[in-house]
Every structure is written in structure tokens, then in C-alpha cells.
XYZ file of C-alpha atoms in Angstrom:
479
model
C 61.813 33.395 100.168
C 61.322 36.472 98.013
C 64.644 38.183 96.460
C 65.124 41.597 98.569
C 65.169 44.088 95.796
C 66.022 48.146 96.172
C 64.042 50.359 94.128
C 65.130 52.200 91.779
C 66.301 56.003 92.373
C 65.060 59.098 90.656
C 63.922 63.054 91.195
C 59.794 63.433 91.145
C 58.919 66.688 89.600
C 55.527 67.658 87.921
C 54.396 64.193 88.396
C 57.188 62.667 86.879
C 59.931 60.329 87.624
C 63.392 61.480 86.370
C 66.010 59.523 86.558
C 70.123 60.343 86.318
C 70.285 61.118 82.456
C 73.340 63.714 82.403
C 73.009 65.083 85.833
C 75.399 64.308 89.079
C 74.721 61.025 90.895
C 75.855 60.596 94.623
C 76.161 56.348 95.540
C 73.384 55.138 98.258
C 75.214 52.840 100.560
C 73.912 50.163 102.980
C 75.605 50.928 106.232
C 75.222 47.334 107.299
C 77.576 45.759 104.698
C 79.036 49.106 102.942
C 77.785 47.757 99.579
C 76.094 50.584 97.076
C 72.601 50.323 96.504
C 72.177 52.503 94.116
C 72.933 55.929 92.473
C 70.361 58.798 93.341
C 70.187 61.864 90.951
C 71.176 65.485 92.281
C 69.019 68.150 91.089
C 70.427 70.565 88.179
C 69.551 74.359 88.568
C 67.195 74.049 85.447
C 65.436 71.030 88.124
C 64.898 73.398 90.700
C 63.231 76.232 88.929
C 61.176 73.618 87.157
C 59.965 72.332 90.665
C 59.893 75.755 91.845
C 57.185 77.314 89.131
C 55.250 73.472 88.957
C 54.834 74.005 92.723
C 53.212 77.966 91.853
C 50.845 76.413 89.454
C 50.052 73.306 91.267
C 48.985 75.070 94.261
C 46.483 77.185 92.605
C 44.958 73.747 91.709
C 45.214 72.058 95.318
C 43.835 74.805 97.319
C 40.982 75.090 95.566
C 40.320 71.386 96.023
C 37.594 71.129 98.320
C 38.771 69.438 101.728
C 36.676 66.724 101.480
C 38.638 65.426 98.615
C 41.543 66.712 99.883
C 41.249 64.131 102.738
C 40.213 61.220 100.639
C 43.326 61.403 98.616
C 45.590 61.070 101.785
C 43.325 58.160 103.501
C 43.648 56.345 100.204
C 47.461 57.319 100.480
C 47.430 56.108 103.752
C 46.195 52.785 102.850
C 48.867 52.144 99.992
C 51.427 53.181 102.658
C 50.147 50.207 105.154
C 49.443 47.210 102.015
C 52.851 48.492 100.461
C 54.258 48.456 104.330
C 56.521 45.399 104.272
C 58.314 46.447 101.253
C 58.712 50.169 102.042
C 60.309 49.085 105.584
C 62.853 46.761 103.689
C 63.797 49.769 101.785
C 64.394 51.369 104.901
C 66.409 49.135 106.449
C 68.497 48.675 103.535
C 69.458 52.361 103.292
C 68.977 53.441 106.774
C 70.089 50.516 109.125
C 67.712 50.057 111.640
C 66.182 46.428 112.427
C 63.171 45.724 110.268
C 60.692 46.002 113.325
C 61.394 49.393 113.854
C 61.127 50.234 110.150
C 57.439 48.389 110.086
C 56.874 50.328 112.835
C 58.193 53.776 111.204
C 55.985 53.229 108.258
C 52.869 52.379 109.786
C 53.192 55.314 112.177
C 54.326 57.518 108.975
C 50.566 56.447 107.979
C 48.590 57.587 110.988
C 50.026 60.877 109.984
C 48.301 60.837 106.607
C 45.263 59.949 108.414
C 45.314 62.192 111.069
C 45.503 65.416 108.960
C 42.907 63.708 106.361
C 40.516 64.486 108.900
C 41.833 67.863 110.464
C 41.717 69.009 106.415
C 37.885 68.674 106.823
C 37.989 70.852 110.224
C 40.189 74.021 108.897
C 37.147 76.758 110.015
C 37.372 80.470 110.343
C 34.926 82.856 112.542
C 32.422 85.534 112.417
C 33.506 88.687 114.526
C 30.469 90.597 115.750
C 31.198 94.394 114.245
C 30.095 97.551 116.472
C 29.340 99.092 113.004
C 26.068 98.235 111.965
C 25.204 96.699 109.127
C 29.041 95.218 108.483
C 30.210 91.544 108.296
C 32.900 90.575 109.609
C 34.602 87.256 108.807
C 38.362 85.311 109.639
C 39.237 83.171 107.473
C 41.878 80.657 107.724
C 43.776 79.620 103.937
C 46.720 77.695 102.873
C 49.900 79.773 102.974
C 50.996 78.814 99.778
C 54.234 76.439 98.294
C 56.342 74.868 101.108
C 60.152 73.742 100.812
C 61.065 71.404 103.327
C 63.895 69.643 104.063
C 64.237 66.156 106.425
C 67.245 64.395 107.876
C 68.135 60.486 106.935
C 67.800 59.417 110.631
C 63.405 58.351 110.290
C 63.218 58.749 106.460
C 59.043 57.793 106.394
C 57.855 59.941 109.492
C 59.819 62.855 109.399
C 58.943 63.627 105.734
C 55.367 62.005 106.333
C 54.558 65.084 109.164
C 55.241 67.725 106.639
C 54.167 66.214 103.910
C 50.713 65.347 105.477
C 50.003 68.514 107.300
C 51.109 70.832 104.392
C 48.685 68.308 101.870
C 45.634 69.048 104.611
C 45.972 72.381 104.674
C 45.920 73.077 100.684
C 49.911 73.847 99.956
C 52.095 72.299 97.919
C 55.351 71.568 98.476
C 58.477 70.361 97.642
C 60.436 68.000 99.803
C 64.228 67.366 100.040
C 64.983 64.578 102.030
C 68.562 63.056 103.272
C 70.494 61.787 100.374
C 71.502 59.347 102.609
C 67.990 57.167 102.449
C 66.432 58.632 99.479
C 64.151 55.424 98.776
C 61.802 55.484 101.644
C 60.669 58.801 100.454
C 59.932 58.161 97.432
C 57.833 55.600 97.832
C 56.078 57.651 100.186
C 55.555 60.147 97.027
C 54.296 57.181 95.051
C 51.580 56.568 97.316
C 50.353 60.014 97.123
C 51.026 59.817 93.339
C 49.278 56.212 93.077
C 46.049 57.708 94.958
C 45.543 60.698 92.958
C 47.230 63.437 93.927
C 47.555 66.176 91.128
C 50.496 66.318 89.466
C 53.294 68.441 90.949
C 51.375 69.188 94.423
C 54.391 67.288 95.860
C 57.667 66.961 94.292
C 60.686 65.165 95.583
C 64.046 66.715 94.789
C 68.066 65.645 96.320
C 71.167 67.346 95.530
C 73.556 69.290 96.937
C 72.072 70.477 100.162
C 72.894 74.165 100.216
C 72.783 75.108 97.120
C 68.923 73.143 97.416
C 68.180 74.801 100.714
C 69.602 78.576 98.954
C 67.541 78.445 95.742
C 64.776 77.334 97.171
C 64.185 79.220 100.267
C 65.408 82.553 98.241
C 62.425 81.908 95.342
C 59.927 84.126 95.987
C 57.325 80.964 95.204
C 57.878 79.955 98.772
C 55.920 80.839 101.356
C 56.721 78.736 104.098
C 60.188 76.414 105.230
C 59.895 73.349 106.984
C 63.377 72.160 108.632
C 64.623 68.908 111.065
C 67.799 68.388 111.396
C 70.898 69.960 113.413
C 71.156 73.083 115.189
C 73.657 74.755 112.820
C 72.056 74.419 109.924
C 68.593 74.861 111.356
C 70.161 78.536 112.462
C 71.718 79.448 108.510
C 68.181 78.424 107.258
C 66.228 80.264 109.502
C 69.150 83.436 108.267
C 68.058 82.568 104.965
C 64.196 82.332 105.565
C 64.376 85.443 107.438
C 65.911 87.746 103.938
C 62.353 86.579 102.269
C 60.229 87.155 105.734
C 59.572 84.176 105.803
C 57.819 81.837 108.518
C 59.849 78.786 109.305
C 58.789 75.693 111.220
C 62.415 74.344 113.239
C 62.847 71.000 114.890
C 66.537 70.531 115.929
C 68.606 68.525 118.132
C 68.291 67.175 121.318
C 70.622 65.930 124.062
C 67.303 64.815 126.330
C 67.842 64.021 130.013
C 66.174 61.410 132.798
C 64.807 62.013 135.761
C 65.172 59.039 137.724
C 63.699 59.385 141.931
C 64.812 57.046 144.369
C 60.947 56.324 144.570
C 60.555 55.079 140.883
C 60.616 51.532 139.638
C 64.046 51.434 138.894
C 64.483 48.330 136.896
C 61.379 49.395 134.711
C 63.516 52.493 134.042
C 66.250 51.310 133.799
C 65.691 48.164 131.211
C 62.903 50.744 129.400
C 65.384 53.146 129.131
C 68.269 51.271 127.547
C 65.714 50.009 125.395
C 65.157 53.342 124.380
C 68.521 54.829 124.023
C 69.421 52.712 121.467
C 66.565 52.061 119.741
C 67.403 53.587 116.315
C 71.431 53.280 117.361
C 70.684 56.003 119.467
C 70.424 58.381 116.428
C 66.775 59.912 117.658
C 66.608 63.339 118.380
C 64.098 62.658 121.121
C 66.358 59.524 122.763
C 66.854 60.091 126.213
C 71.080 60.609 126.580
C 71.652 61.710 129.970
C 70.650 59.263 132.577
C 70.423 61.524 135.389
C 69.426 59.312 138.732
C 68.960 60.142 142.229
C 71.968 59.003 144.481
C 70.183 56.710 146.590
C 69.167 54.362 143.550
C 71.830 54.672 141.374
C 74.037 51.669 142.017
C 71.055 49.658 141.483
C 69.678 51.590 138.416
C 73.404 51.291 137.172
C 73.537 47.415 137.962
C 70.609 47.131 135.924
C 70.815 49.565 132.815
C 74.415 48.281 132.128
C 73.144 44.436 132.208
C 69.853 45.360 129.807
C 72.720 47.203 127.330
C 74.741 43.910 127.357
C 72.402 42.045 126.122
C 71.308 43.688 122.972
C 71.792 42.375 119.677
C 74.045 44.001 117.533
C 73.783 42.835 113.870
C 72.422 43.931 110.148
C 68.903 45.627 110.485
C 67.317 42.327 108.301
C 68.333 39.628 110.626
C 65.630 38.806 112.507
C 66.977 38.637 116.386
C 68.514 42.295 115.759
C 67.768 44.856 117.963
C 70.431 47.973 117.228
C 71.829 48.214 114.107
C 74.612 50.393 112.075
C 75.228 54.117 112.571
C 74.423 55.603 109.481
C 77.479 56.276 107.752
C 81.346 56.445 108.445
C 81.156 59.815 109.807
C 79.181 59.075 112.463
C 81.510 55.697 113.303
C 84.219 58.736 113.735
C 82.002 61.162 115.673
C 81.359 57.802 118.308
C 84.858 56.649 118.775
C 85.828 60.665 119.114
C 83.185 60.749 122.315
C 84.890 58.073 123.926
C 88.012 58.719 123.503
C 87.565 62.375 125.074
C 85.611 61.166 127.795
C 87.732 58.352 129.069
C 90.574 60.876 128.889
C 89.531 63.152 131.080
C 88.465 60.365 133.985
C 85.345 58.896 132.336
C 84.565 55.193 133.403
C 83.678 52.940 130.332
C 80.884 50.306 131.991
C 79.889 48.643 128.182
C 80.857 48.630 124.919
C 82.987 51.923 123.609
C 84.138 50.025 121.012
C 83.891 50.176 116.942
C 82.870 46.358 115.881
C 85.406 45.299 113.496
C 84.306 43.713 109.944
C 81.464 45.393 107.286
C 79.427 48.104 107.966
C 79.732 51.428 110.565
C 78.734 49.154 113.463
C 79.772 50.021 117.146
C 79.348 49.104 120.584
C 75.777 50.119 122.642
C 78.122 52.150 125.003
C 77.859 53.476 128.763
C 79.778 55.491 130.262
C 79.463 56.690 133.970
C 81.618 59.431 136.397
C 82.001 61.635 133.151
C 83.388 65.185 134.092
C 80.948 68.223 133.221
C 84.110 69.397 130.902
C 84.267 66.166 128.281
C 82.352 66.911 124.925
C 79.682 64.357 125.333
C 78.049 66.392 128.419
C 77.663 69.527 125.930
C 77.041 68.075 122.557
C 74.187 65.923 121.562
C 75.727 62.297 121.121
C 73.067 60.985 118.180
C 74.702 57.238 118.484
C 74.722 54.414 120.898
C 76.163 56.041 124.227
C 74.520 56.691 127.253
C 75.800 58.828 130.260
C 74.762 58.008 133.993
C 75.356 60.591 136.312
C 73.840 60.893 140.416
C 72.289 63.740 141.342
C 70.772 64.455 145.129
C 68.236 66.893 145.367
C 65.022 67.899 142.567
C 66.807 71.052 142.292
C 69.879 69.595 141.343
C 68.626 66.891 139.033
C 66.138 70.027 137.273
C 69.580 71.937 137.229
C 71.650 69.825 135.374
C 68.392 69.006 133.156
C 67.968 72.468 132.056
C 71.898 73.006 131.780
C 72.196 72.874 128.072
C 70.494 74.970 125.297
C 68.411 72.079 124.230
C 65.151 71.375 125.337
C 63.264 68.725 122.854
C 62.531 66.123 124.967
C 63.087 65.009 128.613
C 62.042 62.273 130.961
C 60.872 61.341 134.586
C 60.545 58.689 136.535
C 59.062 59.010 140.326
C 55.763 57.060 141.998
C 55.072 60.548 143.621
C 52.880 63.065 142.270
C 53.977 65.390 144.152
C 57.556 65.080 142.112
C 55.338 63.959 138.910
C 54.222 67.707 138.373
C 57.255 69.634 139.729
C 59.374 68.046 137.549
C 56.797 68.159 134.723
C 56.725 71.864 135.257
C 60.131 72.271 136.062
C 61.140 70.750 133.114
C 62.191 72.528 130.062
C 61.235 70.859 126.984
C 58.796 70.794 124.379
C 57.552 67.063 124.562
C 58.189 64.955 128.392
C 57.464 61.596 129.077
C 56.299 60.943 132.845
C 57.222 57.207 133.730
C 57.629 56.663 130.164
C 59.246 56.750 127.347
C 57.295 56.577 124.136
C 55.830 59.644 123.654
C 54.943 60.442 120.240
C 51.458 60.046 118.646
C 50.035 61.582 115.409
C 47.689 63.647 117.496
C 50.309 65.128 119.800
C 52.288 68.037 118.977
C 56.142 67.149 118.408
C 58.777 70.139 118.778
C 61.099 71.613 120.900
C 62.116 74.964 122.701
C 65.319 77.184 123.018
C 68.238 75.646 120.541
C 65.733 72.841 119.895
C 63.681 75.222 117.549
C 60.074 76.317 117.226
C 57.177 75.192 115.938
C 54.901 71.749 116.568
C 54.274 69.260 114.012
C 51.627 66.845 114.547
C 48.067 67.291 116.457
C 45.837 70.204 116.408
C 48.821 72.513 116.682
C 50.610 71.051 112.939
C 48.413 72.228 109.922
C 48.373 76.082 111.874
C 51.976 76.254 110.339
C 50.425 76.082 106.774
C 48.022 77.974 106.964
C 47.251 81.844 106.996
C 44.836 84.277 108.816
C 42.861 86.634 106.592
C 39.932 88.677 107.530
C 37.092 90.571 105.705
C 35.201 93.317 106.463
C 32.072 93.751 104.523
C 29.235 96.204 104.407
């Protein structure tokens, strides 16, 4: 059996790997076992203006690079990504948590991305206007908006960086990326791949450290032209202060909190066993992960019966054992932010039907949880959970379940389940949410859009609608 290894740590600017010398180091820890992994470099000031003027000139190089090339260096990206797949996904695991199937999955997915906006690179087009003066031309053109700073979460460390990264690359920009400190590895070999298949030096750069004072100085150079932000609500809204001072456009995906539509008419066990599947895939930390069972009185004993028997019998262990199917939170704070949840709920009436327990021993593991008869007041119906617990209320009426749906400020995601189609497009209308799953709960593709509305943010990456982010409309008038 071959050793499991974790790569090395370092900052990727102008092409080059830089490793901790004399800066800050912050320790990587594997939330399975709480043993260090490694110690990842925080970018020095002198770093950041370094990346900052090697993404000016680099872009001048990349967006002159005709999109035919363009694409071929993300397809052959793409293809180190899928041979170097296996190895990648261990990294991920290791840093991250989450069984090994979902990080093969992750990383193959974080792929199609690449490949995806290879080919929309080669369909960026313009138009010719018609002009009621004669003898004018009159042309829109459609160009990269320039350097991008971007910023991703720890919670999917290939795909979430692998959407910006990809549809920024397509559309000519350069960018630099600052991904959770938390699972710094998958990213960078991400970065290697592009590095490995020819990308010019510097047209992406991968950069950690403290996150404001990353987020300030680089959103306040005036080398950016465009932010790129997932992650929580709060800091989604200072960024979006802070992109605003430089007028600048900013792409937002933030939390969710998404709810289930369950009709007495659905299959009930299919939603039910499908959607504790899905709730704590990822230990429940997925912003799209439905959270809010919301089930139509008439079937909920029976969707209960059966969505508290499917969350007994998952497998709670370290992400690289092979019968695993939910793994650590993340890190201790989240452990805190679980067993807080509980707590609140069960003391204000809440019923606990599985788990609501911390495991004892190594690592930030806890219970796949469900609670039921939770009052409207307790903090779990208002704040998104991101961790394994899942609340099952009853609801009566399609106006009542859309009601409760729609309560919160968040709207990524959201979820029905009903054999009539009648009910199929009310609720899908009804429904407010950026991305909804109709008897279903995997929705994402690489040629779908993926964002959210209201507190969820603004913006779609992915599909047609992604690379329109990057790029800028110009027109000329000619006589």
C-alpha cells in the first residue's frame, strides 16, 4: 500500500513557489485525528504588492493570448487534474475531512469546470449594431475586465476555487486567489496543474494570510478590477463595502439555510433516505444542503419514520476509511457552533430524534443530528446550521410550506418533492432561490449557473451566465 504523504505548503507568486523563509506560518490540522499536517506561509505586505503588480503585467500577456490557446492550456489542465485525481483527493481529505469518495468526486467535478470554460473561451463574441448614420461602423465588443482577487472558503477547496479560477482564465484575466487557510493543499495543486500545462507565469497566483488584511490590500489596489467572494454573509457584506470605495463589480455567493418541500403526493421514502443522504453529505457543511425539512402534515410521521432511520445508519469515521460516509466538522469551532444549536433548541422544547451529540476521542467529530417540534424562536430556525443537523417541521397548506420557505433572508438553494405538476411549477415559481431541485437533490453541473438571491448574494458562476462576470462591454463607433 502506498505511504499517504501531504504535500508540501508554500505561496505561488510570479510562477514561483515560496515557501515559509522568515514570514508567519499558521499549522494545517487534520480534523480527523487533530494531528498538524503542515505549516502554510502567510503572505508579508512586500508578498502582496509583488502579486498585486505580477498580476498587472501578467494580464497584459494573457489577454492578448488568442482563445484558442487560451482553451488548450485549461483542457490540458484539466487532464492533469483527472491523472493527478487520486492524490489531489487524499490531500483533501486529509485537510478537509470529508470521505475520500466525495473528494474524488470534488476533483473530478473541479475538472469539468476547466473544461467547460475551455470551450466558452473560444465563444466570447461581440456584435455589429446597424448605425442610422451612414457610412459609420458600429461594433460591441466584449474584453476581459482585467486582474481578479478572489477569495474561497475551506468547506469544497477544488470546486469553489476551480469556478473562479476557470471562468476568470477563459475570459483573459488574471487573478489572484486566496483560498481557506484551513485546506490550503488542494489548491495548490490545482495551481500546479495550470502551472504544469503552461500557463504564463503569474496569470494565477495563490496567496494565504491573514484574511482581512488580504481581502483590504487587495480589493483597495487599484490593479483590481473585479472581486470574486464565497463564503458567509458577514463578510460577503464588509467586502462588497470595500469593493464598493474602488467601484468595483463584485461576484457574491453566501450562505444558505435551504428548505424542502415535501407533498403528501411525493415518494416519501425516496425523499426522505435522498435527503438525509444529502444533508450530511459533506457533514452538512454545504451551502446548498437542504436544512429545513419542511413536509406536508399528512406524510410526515412516515417521512419522519424514515429520514431518522436513513440518519442512523450512517457511518461516522475518518474521511480515509473506506465504509465512511460523514466525516469531521472542520475545525473546533465548528464542534462548538454544533453543540451550541442543540443545546438552544432542546431548551426551548426541541425534540432530539438522533444523534446531538459530540463523539468523544480525536478529531471535531459529532453526531448526524435531527431534531423535530423546534420552536420558530431557537437559533437554528434563523441561522444557517453548516454541520450535521437537520430540522423537520409539518406544514399544511402550499402557502404555508412557500411561507415558511421564503421566511428567512436566504435564498441559495431550495427543494421539492410532489408527483403533481400542478405543485411542480407553483412551487418552482413560488420558490425563492437562485438554484431548486424538483424531486431531486443534486443539482449542480458545470454548465448550470450556481448563485443565490437576497442575503445569498449576486452573481452566477458556472454555465453561460459565469465568464459574463469577467468580462467587459466596449463599443466603437467608426466612420
Amino acid at each position: 500500500m502506498q505511504a499517504i504523504t501531504y504535500d508540501p505548503l508554500y505561496l505561488f507568486i510570479n510562477g514561483k513557489w515560496v515557501d515559509a523563509a522568515e514570514r508567519d506560518t499558521s499549522a494545517v490540522v487534520n480534523p480527523s485525528t487533530g494531528a498538524v499536517l503542515g505549516r502554510l506561509p502567510l503572505a508579508t505586505a512586500a508578498d502582496l504588492d509583488r502579486a498585486l503588480d505580477t498580476a498587472r503585467r501578467s494580464f497584459e500577456v494573457w489577454r492578448k493570448t488568442v482563445p484558442a490557446e487560451r482553451s488548450r492550456i485549461m483542457r490540458d489542465a484539466a487532464t492533469l487534474m483527472r491523472e493527478r485525481s487520486e492524490h489531489i483527493a487524499t490531500l483533501m481529505t486529509l485537510e478537509e475531512g470529508k470521505p475520500l469518495h466525495e473528494s474524488r468526486d470534488e476533483v473530478l467535478r473541479a475538472a469539468e469546470y476547466f473544461e467547460w470554460f475551455a470551450e466558452e473561451a473560444r465563444r466570447i463574441d461581440g456584435r455589429v449594431v446597424p448605425s442610422n448614420r451612414p457610412g459609420v461602423q458600429q461594433l460591441v465588443k466584449r474584453q476581459a475586465i482585467g486582474p481578479v482577487a478572489a477569495f474561497t472558503p475551506w468547506n469544497f477547496p477544488a470546486i469553489t476555487p476551480a469556478r473562479k479560477l476557470s471562468a476568470a482564465l477563459a475570459a483573459g484575466c488574471s487573478i489572484i486567489l486566496k483560498p481557506g487557510e484551513e485546506s490550503p493543499a488542494t489548491a495548490l495543486a490545482l495551481a500546479r496543474c495550470l502551472d504544469d500545462a503552461g500557463l504564463p507565469a503569474g496569470v494565477v497566483q495563490v496567496v494565504f494570510g491573514a484574511p482581512d488584511m488580504v481581502s483590504a490590500t487587495l480589493i483597495a489596489s487599484p490593479i483590481i478590477r473585479k472581486v470574486a467572494f464565497t463564503g458567509s454573509v458577514p463578510v460577503g457584506r464588509l467586502l462588497s463595502k470595500r469593493a464598493a470605495a474602488g467601484v468595483k463589480p463584485i461576484t457574491l455567493e453566501l450562505g444558505g439555510h435551504g428548505p424542502v418541500l415535501v407533498f403528501e403526493d411525493a415518494d416519501i421514502d425516496a425523499a426522505a433516505t435522498g435527503g438525509a443522504a444529502n444533508r450530511f453529505r459533506g457533514t452538512g457543511q454545504i451551502c446548498i444542503s437542504s436544512t429545513r425539512f419542511l413536509i406536508q402534515r399528512g406524510a410526515y410521521d412516515r417521512f419522519v419514520a424514515s429520514f431518522v432511520e436513513a440518519t442512523r445508519k450512517l457511518v461516522v469515521g475518518d474521511g480515509l476509511a473506506a465504509d465512511t460516509q460523514v466525516g469531521p466538522l472542520a475545525n473546533a469551532r465548528q464542534l462548538a457552533k454544533m453543540e451550541s444549536l442543540v443545546a438552544d433548541a432542546v431548551a426551548q422544547g426541541a425534540k432530539v430524534l438522533a444523534g446531538g451529540k459530540r463523539i468523544p476521542g480525536k478529531g471535531y467529530f459529532f453526531e448526524p443530528t435531527v431534531l423535530a417540534d423546534v420552536p420558530m424562536t431557537a437559533r437554528i430556525m434563523q441561522d444557517e446550521p453548516f454541520g450535521p443537523i437537520a430540522v423537520l417541521r409539518p406544514f399544511d397548506t402550499i402557502e404555508d410550506g412557500l411561507e415558511e420557505a421564503n421566511r428567512l433572508p436566504y435564498a441559495l438553494s431550495a427543494y421539492a418533492f410532489t408527483r403533481d405538476a400542478r405543485t411542480a411549477l407553483d412551487v418552482g415559481d413560488g420558490l425563492e432561490a437562485g438554484m431548486i431541485g424538483i424531486n431531486q437533490y443534486r443539482i449542480i453541473a458545470a454548465e448550470l449557473p450556481f448563485g443565490g438571491m437576497k442575503e445569498s448574494g449576486h452573481g452566477s458562476e458556472g454555465g453561460a451566465e459565469g465568464i459574463a462576470h469577467y468580462l467587459t462591454n466596449k463599443f466603437i463607433s467608426q466612420i
